[in-house]
PDB file of C-alpha atoms in Angstrom:
ATOM      1  CA  MET A  16       3.257  42.403 -90.157  1.00 62.00           C
ATOM      2  CA  ILE A  17       3.450  41.163 -93.753  1.00 68.00           C
ATOM      3  CA  THR A  18       7.017  42.454 -94.039  1.00 73.00           C
ATOM      4  CA  ALA A  19       8.022  40.784 -90.781  1.00 66.00           C
ATOM      5  CA  THR A  20       6.451  37.516 -91.893  1.00 66.00           C
ATOM      6  CA  ALA A  21       8.310  37.640 -95.210  1.00 69.00           C
ATOM      7  CA  ARG A  22      11.574  38.388 -93.403  1.00 66.00           C
ATOM      8  CA  ARG A  23      11.044  35.465 -91.049  1.00 69.00           C
ATOM      9  CA  TRP A  24      10.098  33.008 -93.795  1.00 68.00           C
ATOM     10  CA  PRO A  25      12.099  30.087 -92.285  1.00 78.00           C
ATOM     11  CA  ILE A  26       9.931  30.293 -89.151  1.00 76.00           C
ATOM     12  CA  LEU A  27       6.813  30.556 -91.307  1.00 75.00           C
ATOM     13  CA  LEU A  28       7.876  27.466 -93.250  1.00 79.00           C
ATOM     14  CA  ALA A  29       8.687  25.498 -90.074  1.00 82.00           C
ATOM     15  CA  GLY A  30       5.314  26.453 -88.573  1.00 78.00           C
ATOM     16  CA  ALA A  31       3.484  25.340 -91.706  1.00 81.00           C
ATOM     17  CA  VAL A  32       5.282  21.982 -91.719  1.00 82.00           C
ATOM     18  CA  LEU A  33       4.600  21.342 -88.020  1.00 84.00           C
ATOM     19  CA  THR A  34       0.955  22.344 -88.431  1.00 80.00           C
ATOM     20  CA  ALA A  35       0.583  19.962 -91.379  1.00 80.00           C
ATOM     21  CA  VAL A  36       2.151  17.093 -89.416  1.00 78.00           C
ATOM     22  CA  ILE A  37      -0.064  17.673 -86.377  1.00 77.00           C
ATOM     23  CA  ALA A  38      -3.174  17.910 -88.569  1.00 70.00           C
ATOM     24  CA  TYR A  39      -2.254  14.699 -90.379  1.00 68.00           C
ATOM     25  CA  VAL A  40      -1.736  12.795 -87.122  1.00 70.00           C
ATOM     26  CA  ALA A  41      -5.013  14.112 -85.692  1.00 65.00           C
ATOM     27  CA  VAL A  42      -7.030  13.282 -88.815  1.00 62.00           C
ATOM     28  CA  SER A  43      -5.469   9.797 -88.993  1.00 62.00           C
ATOM     29  CA  ASP A  44      -6.943   8.934 -85.592  1.00 62.00           C
ATOM     30  CA  ASP A  45      -9.711   6.389 -86.176  1.00 69.00           C
ATOM     31  CA  GLY A  46     -11.331   7.027 -82.810  1.00 79.00           C
ATOM     32  CA  VAL A  47     -12.072   4.479 -80.076  1.00 88.00           C
ATOM     33  CA  TYR A  48     -14.834   2.108 -79.011  1.00 91.00           C
ATOM     34  CA  TYR A  49     -16.649   2.569 -75.718  1.00 92.00           C
ATOM     35  CA  THR A  50     -19.248   0.768 -73.636  1.00 91.00           C
ATOM     36  CA  ARG A  51     -20.805   1.144 -70.201  1.00 91.00           C
ATOM     37  CA  THR A  52     -22.377  -1.860 -68.508  1.00 91.00           C
ATOM     38  CA  GLU A  53     -24.361  -1.643 -65.285  1.00 91.00           C
ATOM     39  CA  LEU A  54     -23.630  -4.499 -62.882  1.00 93.00           C
ATOM     40  CA  VAL A  55     -26.510  -4.929 -60.444  1.00 91.00           C
ATOM     41  CA  LEU A  56     -25.988  -6.651 -57.088  1.00 91.00           C
ATOM     42  CA  LEU A  57     -28.934  -8.854 -56.127  1.00 89.00           C
ATOM     43  CA  ALA A  58     -29.871 -10.025 -52.655  1.00 85.00           C
ATOM     44  CA  PRO A  59     -30.597 -13.722 -52.154  1.00 82.00           C
ATOM     45  CA  SER A  60     -34.217 -14.653 -52.796  1.00 70.00           C
ATOM     46  CA  SER A  61     -36.383 -15.269 -49.739  1.00 60.00           C
ATOM     47  CA  THR A  62     -40.019 -15.651 -48.750  1.00 55.00           C
ATOM     48  CA  ASP A  63     -40.192 -12.029 -47.606  1.00 56.00           C
ATOM     49  CA  TYR A  64     -38.313 -10.687 -50.654  1.00 53.00           C
ATOM     50  CA  PRO A  65     -38.988 -12.974 -53.619  1.00 52.00           C
ATOM     51  CA  ASN A  66     -38.191 -10.289 -56.212  1.00 46.00           C
ATOM     52  CA  THR A  67     -34.451  -9.726 -55.896  1.00 52.00           C
ATOM     53  CA  LEU A  68     -34.481  -6.868 -58.418  1.00 49.00           C
ATOM     54  CA  LYS A  69     -36.594  -4.703 -56.089  1.00 51.00           C
ATOM     55  CA  THR A  70     -34.691  -5.548 -52.929  1.00 58.00           C
ATOM     56  CA  LYS A  71     -32.501  -2.628 -51.843  1.00 62.00           C
ATOM     57  CA  SER A  72     -30.402  -2.300 -48.717  1.00 72.00           C
ATOM     58  CA  GLY A  73     -27.352  -0.569 -47.361  1.00 79.00           C
ATOM     59  CA  SER A  74     -25.476  -3.850 -47.145  1.00 85.00           C
ATOM     60  CA  LEU A  75     -25.852  -4.345 -50.897  1.00 88.00           C
ATOM     61  CA  VAL A  76     -24.458  -0.862 -51.548  1.00 88.00           C
ATOM     62  CA  VAL A  77     -21.523  -1.493 -49.197  1.00 89.00           C
ATOM     63  CA  THR A  78     -20.825  -4.826 -50.877  1.00 90.00           C
ATOM     64  CA  ALA A  79     -20.866  -3.123 -54.267  1.00 90.00           C
ATOM     65  CA  GLY A  80     -18.311  -0.583 -53.063  1.00 88.00           C
ATOM     66  CA  LEU A  81     -16.072  -3.326 -51.639  1.00 90.00           C
ATOM     67  CA  LEU A  82     -16.240  -5.233 -54.910  1.00 92.00           C
ATOM     68  CA  ALA A  83     -15.245  -2.155 -56.905  1.00 90.00           C
ATOM     69  CA  LYS A  84     -12.347  -1.468 -54.524  1.00 91.00           C
ATOM     70  CA  ARG A  85     -11.223  -5.083 -54.737  1.00 91.00           C
ATOM     71  CA  MET A  86     -11.082  -4.994 -58.521  1.00 91.00           C
ATOM     72  CA  MET A  87      -9.718  -1.467 -58.970  1.00 90.00           C
ATOM     73  CA  GLY A  88      -7.129  -1.568 -56.208  1.00 85.00           C
ATOM     74  CA  PRO A  89      -6.539   0.479 -53.062  1.00 79.00           C
ATOM     75  CA  GLY A  90      -6.120   3.855 -54.797  1.00 75.00           C
ATOM     76  CA  GLU A  91      -8.583   6.619 -54.008  1.00 73.00           C
ATOM     77  CA  PRO A  92     -11.111   7.026 -56.858  1.00 69.00           C
ATOM     78  CA  ALA A  93     -11.422  10.410 -58.532  1.00 71.00           C
ATOM     79  CA  LYS A  94     -14.265  12.607 -57.289  1.00 71.00           C
ATOM     80  CA  TYR A  95     -16.485  14.284 -59.905  1.00 71.00           C
ATOM     81  CA  ALA A  96     -19.447  16.629 -59.790  1.00 70.00           C
ATOM     82  CA  SER A  97     -21.644  14.167 -61.697  1.00 73.00           C
ATOM     83  CA  PRO A  98     -21.815  10.360 -61.813  1.00 72.00           C
ATOM     84  CA  ASP A  99     -22.319  10.626 -65.587  1.00 78.00           C
ATOM     85  CA  VAL A 100     -18.650  11.438 -66.209  1.00 81.00           C
ATOM     86  CA  THR A 101     -17.201   8.749 -68.487  1.00 83.00           C
ATOM     87  CA  LEU A 102     -13.744   7.416 -69.264  1.00 85.00           C
ATOM     88  CA  ILE A 103     -14.000   9.136 -72.636  1.00 84.00           C
ATOM     89  CA  GLY A 104     -14.627  12.429 -70.844  1.00 81.00           C
ATOM     90  CA  GLU A 105     -11.541  11.823 -68.704  1.00 83.00           C
ATOM     91  CA  GLY A 106      -9.424  11.449 -71.846  1.00 81.00           C
ATOM     92  CA  VAL A 107      -8.822   7.708 -71.500  1.00 85.00           C
ATOM     93  CA  ARG A 108      -8.212   6.043 -74.864  1.00 87.00           C
ATOM     94  CA  ASP A 109      -7.533   2.495 -73.740  1.00 89.00           C
ATOM     95  CA  GLY A 110      -8.578   1.143 -70.343  1.00 91.00           C
ATOM     96  CA  TRP A 111     -11.433   0.192 -68.051  1.00 93.00           C
ATOM     97  CA  SER A 112     -12.949   1.130 -64.716  1.00 92.00           C
ATOM     98  CA  LEU A 113     -15.467  -0.246 -62.249  1.00 92.00           C
ATOM     99  CA  ARG A 114     -17.032   2.268 -59.887  1.00 90.00           C
ATOM    100  CA  LEU A 115     -19.961   2.804 -57.595  1.00 88.00           C
ATOM    101  CA  PRO A 116     -21.822   5.895 -58.903  1.00 85.00           C
ATOM    102  CA  ASP A 117     -21.683   8.807 -56.473  1.00 79.00           C
ATOM    103  CA  THR A 118     -24.693  11.119 -56.769  1.00 74.00           C
ATOM    104  CA  GLY A 119     -23.634  13.433 -53.962  1.00 70.00           C
ATOM    105  CA  GLY A 120     -21.872  15.997 -56.135  1.00 64.00           C
ATOM    106  CA  GLN A 121     -18.342  17.326 -55.866  1.00 66.00           C
ATOM    107  CA  TRP A 122     -18.290  18.146 -52.149  1.00 68.00           C
ATOM    108  CA  ALA A 123     -20.285  15.273 -50.637  1.00 66.00           C
ATOM    109  CA  SER A 124     -20.810  11.566 -51.213  1.00 71.00           C
ATOM    110  CA  ASN A 125     -24.046   9.682 -51.697  1.00 68.00           C
ATOM    111  CA  PHE A 126     -24.112   6.034 -52.734  1.00 74.00           C
ATOM    112  CA  GLY A 127     -27.761   5.082 -53.062  1.00 75.00           C
ATOM    113  CA  GLU A 128     -27.831   2.192 -55.529  1.00 82.00           C
ATOM    114  CA  GLN A 129     -26.283  -1.277 -55.499  1.00 87.00           C
ATOM    115  CA  VAL A 130     -25.176  -0.756 -59.096  1.00 90.00           C
ATOM    116  CA  LEU A 131     -21.639  -0.634 -60.463  1.00 92.00           C
ATOM    117  CA  PHE A 132     -20.654   1.108 -63.692  1.00 92.00           C
ATOM    118  CA  LEU A 133     -18.274  -1.003 -65.773  1.00 93.00           C
ATOM    119  CA  GLU A 134     -16.725   1.180 -68.483  1.00 93.00           C
ATOM    120  CA  ILE A 135     -14.364  -0.014 -71.194  1.00 93.00           C
ATOM    121  CA  VAL A 136     -12.481   1.964 -73.852  1.00 93.00           C
ATOM    122  CA  ALA A 137     -10.352   0.299 -76.530  1.00 92.00           C
ATOM    123  CA  PRO A 138      -9.112   0.955 -80.077  1.00 90.00           C
ATOM    124  CA  ASP A 139     -11.322  -1.780 -81.585  1.00 90.00           C
ATOM    125  CA  ARG A 140     -14.698  -3.392 -80.967  1.00 90.00           C
ATOM    126  CA  GLU A 141     -13.303  -6.911 -80.486  1.00 93.00           C
ATOM    127  CA  THR A 142     -11.135  -5.818 -77.563  1.00 93.00           C
ATOM    128  CA  VAL A 143     -14.098  -4.113 -75.885  1.00 92.00           C
ATOM    129  CA  GLU A 144     -16.237  -7.237 -76.249  1.00 92.00           C
ATOM    130  CA  GLN A 145     -13.488  -9.486 -74.901  1.00 93.00           C
ATOM    131  CA  GLN A 146     -12.733  -7.250 -71.909  1.00 94.00           C
ATOM    132  CA  GLN A 147     -16.425  -6.847 -71.155  1.00 93.00           C
ATOM    133  CA  GLU A 148     -16.940 -10.602 -70.955  1.00 92.00           C
ATOM    134  CA  THR A 149     -13.747 -11.134 -68.959  1.00 94.00           C
ATOM    135  CA  LEU A 150     -14.453  -8.373 -66.432  1.00 94.00           C
ATOM    136  CA  ILE A 151     -18.058  -9.411 -65.825  1.00 93.00           C
ATOM    137  CA  ARG A 152     -16.896 -12.952 -65.158  1.00 94.00           C
ATOM    138  CA  ARG A 153     -14.142 -11.648 -62.886  1.00 95.00           C
ATOM    139  CA  ALA A 154     -16.625  -9.501 -60.919  1.00 94.00           C
ATOM    140  CA  GLN A 155     -18.781 -12.566 -60.314  1.00 94.00           C
ATOM    141  CA  THR A 156     -15.759 -14.602 -59.225  1.00 94.00           C
ATOM    142  CA  GLU A 157     -14.418 -11.859 -56.945  1.00 94.00           C
ATOM    143  CA  LEU A 158     -17.817 -11.373 -55.302  1.00 94.00           C
ATOM    144  CA  GLU A 159     -18.139 -15.083 -54.589  1.00 94.00           C
ATOM    145  CA  ALA A 160     -14.590 -15.256 -53.206  1.00 93.00           C
ATOM    146  CA  MET A 161     -15.189 -12.202 -51.026  1.00 92.00           C
ATOM    147  CA  GLN A 162     -18.271 -13.795 -49.471  1.00 92.00           C
ATOM    148  CA  ARG A 163     -16.451 -17.042 -48.799  1.00 92.00           C
ATOM    149  CA  GLU A 164     -13.765 -15.039 -46.979  1.00 91.00           C
ATOM    150  CA  PHE A 165     -16.450 -13.440 -44.785  1.00 89.00           C
ATOM    151  CA  GLY A 166     -17.996 -16.844 -44.030  1.00 90.00           C
ATOM    152  CA  VAL A 167     -21.262 -16.302 -45.906  1.00 88.00           C
ATOM    153  CA  GLU A 168     -23.137 -19.502 -46.662  1.00 89.00           C
ATOM    154  CA  PRO A 169     -23.691 -20.036 -50.415  1.00 88.00           C
ATOM    155  CA  VAL A 170     -27.465 -20.082 -49.910  1.00 87.00           C
ATOM    156  CA  ASN A 171     -27.231 -16.480 -48.684  1.00 86.00           C
ATOM    157  CA  ASP A 172     -24.944 -15.267 -51.465  1.00 89.00           C
ATOM    158  CA  ILE A 173     -25.336 -11.841 -53.040  1.00 89.00           C
ATOM    159  CA  THR A 174     -25.044 -12.197 -56.801  1.00 90.00           C
ATOM    160  CA  VAL A 175     -24.131  -9.765 -59.574  1.00 91.00           C
ATOM    161  CA  ARG A 176     -25.393  -9.635 -63.113  1.00 89.00           C
ATOM    162  CA  PRO A 177     -25.180  -7.179 -66.010  1.00 89.00           C
ATOM    163  CA  ALA A 178     -28.216  -5.125 -66.953  1.00 81.00           C
ATOM    164  CA  PRO A 179     -28.825  -5.217 -69.825  1.00 69.00           C
ATOM    165  CA  GLN A 180     -27.218  -8.556 -70.544  1.00 61.00           C
ATOM    166  CA  THR A 181     -25.369  -7.157 -73.572  1.00 63.00           C
ATOM    167  CA  ALA A 182     -24.506  -3.468 -73.461  1.00 74.00           C
ATOM    168  CA  ALA A 183     -24.202  -1.447 -76.662  1.00 84.00           C
ATOM    169  CA  ILE A 184     -20.732  -0.609 -77.944  1.00 85.00           C
ATOM    170  CA  TYR A 185     -20.272   2.840 -79.471  1.00 85.00           C
ATOM    171  CA  HIS A 186     -17.648   4.191 -81.820  1.00 83.00           C
ATOM    172  CA  VAL A 187     -16.407   7.577 -80.605  1.00 80.00           C
ATOM    173  CA  GLY A 188     -14.520   9.838 -82.975  1.00 70.00           C
ATOM    174  CA  GLY A 189     -14.191  13.562 -83.572  1.00 59.00           C
ATOM    175  CA  SER A 190     -15.100  15.629 -86.631  1.00 58.00           C
ATOM    176  CA  ARG A 191     -12.192  15.695 -89.085  1.00 63.00           C
ATOM    177  CA  LEU A 192     -13.200  19.112 -90.404  1.00 69.00           C
ATOM    178  CA  ARG A 193     -13.103  20.542 -86.889  1.00 68.00           C
ATOM    179  CA  VAL A 194      -9.754  18.895 -86.243  1.00 65.00           C
ATOM    180  CA  LEU A 195      -8.301  20.432 -89.410  1.00 71.00           C
ATOM    181  CA  GLY A 196      -9.747  23.836 -88.543  1.00 76.00           C
ATOM    182  CA  MET A 197      -8.432  23.804 -84.963  1.00 76.00           C
ATOM    183  CA  SER A 198      -5.016  22.525 -86.054  1.00 74.00           C
ATOM    184  CA  ALA A 199      -4.734  25.320 -88.633  1.00 79.00           C
ATOM    185  CA  ALA A 200      -5.886  27.981 -86.159  1.00 83.00           C
ATOM    186  CA  ILE A 201      -3.462  26.841 -83.442  1.00 84.00           C
ATOM    187  CA  GLY A 202      -0.573  26.474 -85.921  1.00 80.00           C
ATOM    188  CA  VAL A 203      -1.069  29.936 -87.418  1.00 80.00           C
ATOM    189  CA  SER A 204      -1.462  31.542 -83.978  1.00 84.00           C
ATOM    190  CA  CYS A 205       1.694  29.942 -82.582  1.00 85.00           C
ATOM    191  CA  THR A 206       3.728  30.790 -85.688  1.00 81.00           C
ATOM    192  CA  LEU A 207       2.652  34.436 -85.668  1.00 80.00           C
ATOM    193  CA  ALA A 208       3.302  34.657 -81.937  1.00 83.00           C
ATOM    194  CA  VAL A 209       6.885  33.475 -82.439  1.00 81.00           C
ATOM    195  CA  ILE A 210       7.421  35.979 -85.276  1.00 76.00           C
ATOM    196  CA  VAL A 211       6.033  38.857 -83.187  1.00 80.00           C
ATOM    197  CA  LEU A 212       8.245  37.901 -80.247  1.00 82.00           C
ATOM    198  CA  LEU A 213      11.368  37.764 -82.417  1.00 77.00           C
ATOM    199  CA  GLU A 214      10.527  41.113 -84.021  1.00 75.00           C
ATOM    200  CA  TYR A 215      10.016  42.684 -80.613  1.00 75.00           C
ATOM    201  CA  ARG A 216      13.368  41.409 -79.362  1.00 77.00           C
ATOM    202  CA  GLN A 217      15.082  42.584 -82.547  1.00 75.00           C
ATOM    203  CA  ARG A 218      13.700  46.072 -82.183  1.00 76.00           C
ATOM    204  CA  ARG A 219      14.822  46.187 -78.550  1.00 74.00           C
ATOM    205  CA  ARG A 220      18.349  45.323 -79.632  1.00 75.00           C
ATOM    206  CA  ASP A 221      18.294  47.928 -82.435  1.00 69.00           C
ATOM    207  CA  LEU A 222      17.319  50.794 -80.125  1.00 67.00           C
ATOM    208  CA  PRO A 223      20.180  53.275 -79.641  1.00 67.00           C
ATOM    209  CA  ALA A 224      21.855  53.252 -76.258  1.00 59.00           C
ATOM    210  CA  PRO A 225      20.760  56.138 -73.966  1.00 60.00           C
ATOM    211  CA  THR A 226      23.143  59.134 -73.876  1.00 60.00           C
ATOM    212  CA  LEU A 227      24.224  60.309 -70.441  1.00 52.00           C
ATOM    213  CA  LEU A 228      24.389  64.073 -69.898  1.00 52.00           C
ATOM    214  CA  ALA A 229      27.162  65.620 -67.886  1.00 53.00           C
ATOM    215  CA  GLY A 230      24.843  66.438 -65.062  1.00 53.00           C
ATOM    216  CA  ASP A 231      23.528  62.886 -64.955  1.00 51.00           C
ATOM    217  CA  ALA A 232      27.082  61.529 -64.840  1.00 48.00           C
ATOM    218  CA  ALA A 233      27.885  63.722 -61.851  1.00 49.00           C
TER     219      ALA A 233
END
């Protein structure tokens, strides 16, 4: 293998250069900023239900789902085995989502809370803060507009508010040592695989052609 590697030194050099470039790009990544805000839908206060935080009903859950659909668009949301899956886990590096958590698992659906998860991922903290404020305000505006369209009197309005009022923003980044190690391992593996493949093809070409005997020719 050492002889083959020395003979294929241009491939070895190209693999080393590509590995170094990939490692440099990966290490240069400064990571992203992420936050998840829970938007709670509250029923209108009444004599029977003065504490709106404890009031739960199917209509609130349905309204939450309609609000999420209105803001996210008509596309079908992705179905996951756990409601704890995040945008970071999906590989999103810059974007946002608003969804009604589904606790039913991968094969069924169960929407039991009038809570929406607002998730935001962005390259810097300032963008996350700005989008968070903008989207919360938009959710409140969309909910009010939706109720006006359905003819709900303002006194009976369902409201939405973030809980907590200011969600924490986290910096998410990988380990640079692990990135360097994985880049080196993948680069070396791919380079050696190419060398082995070329050596195998070369040996196939160098094999002598089979000799036909007279009896075989007949």
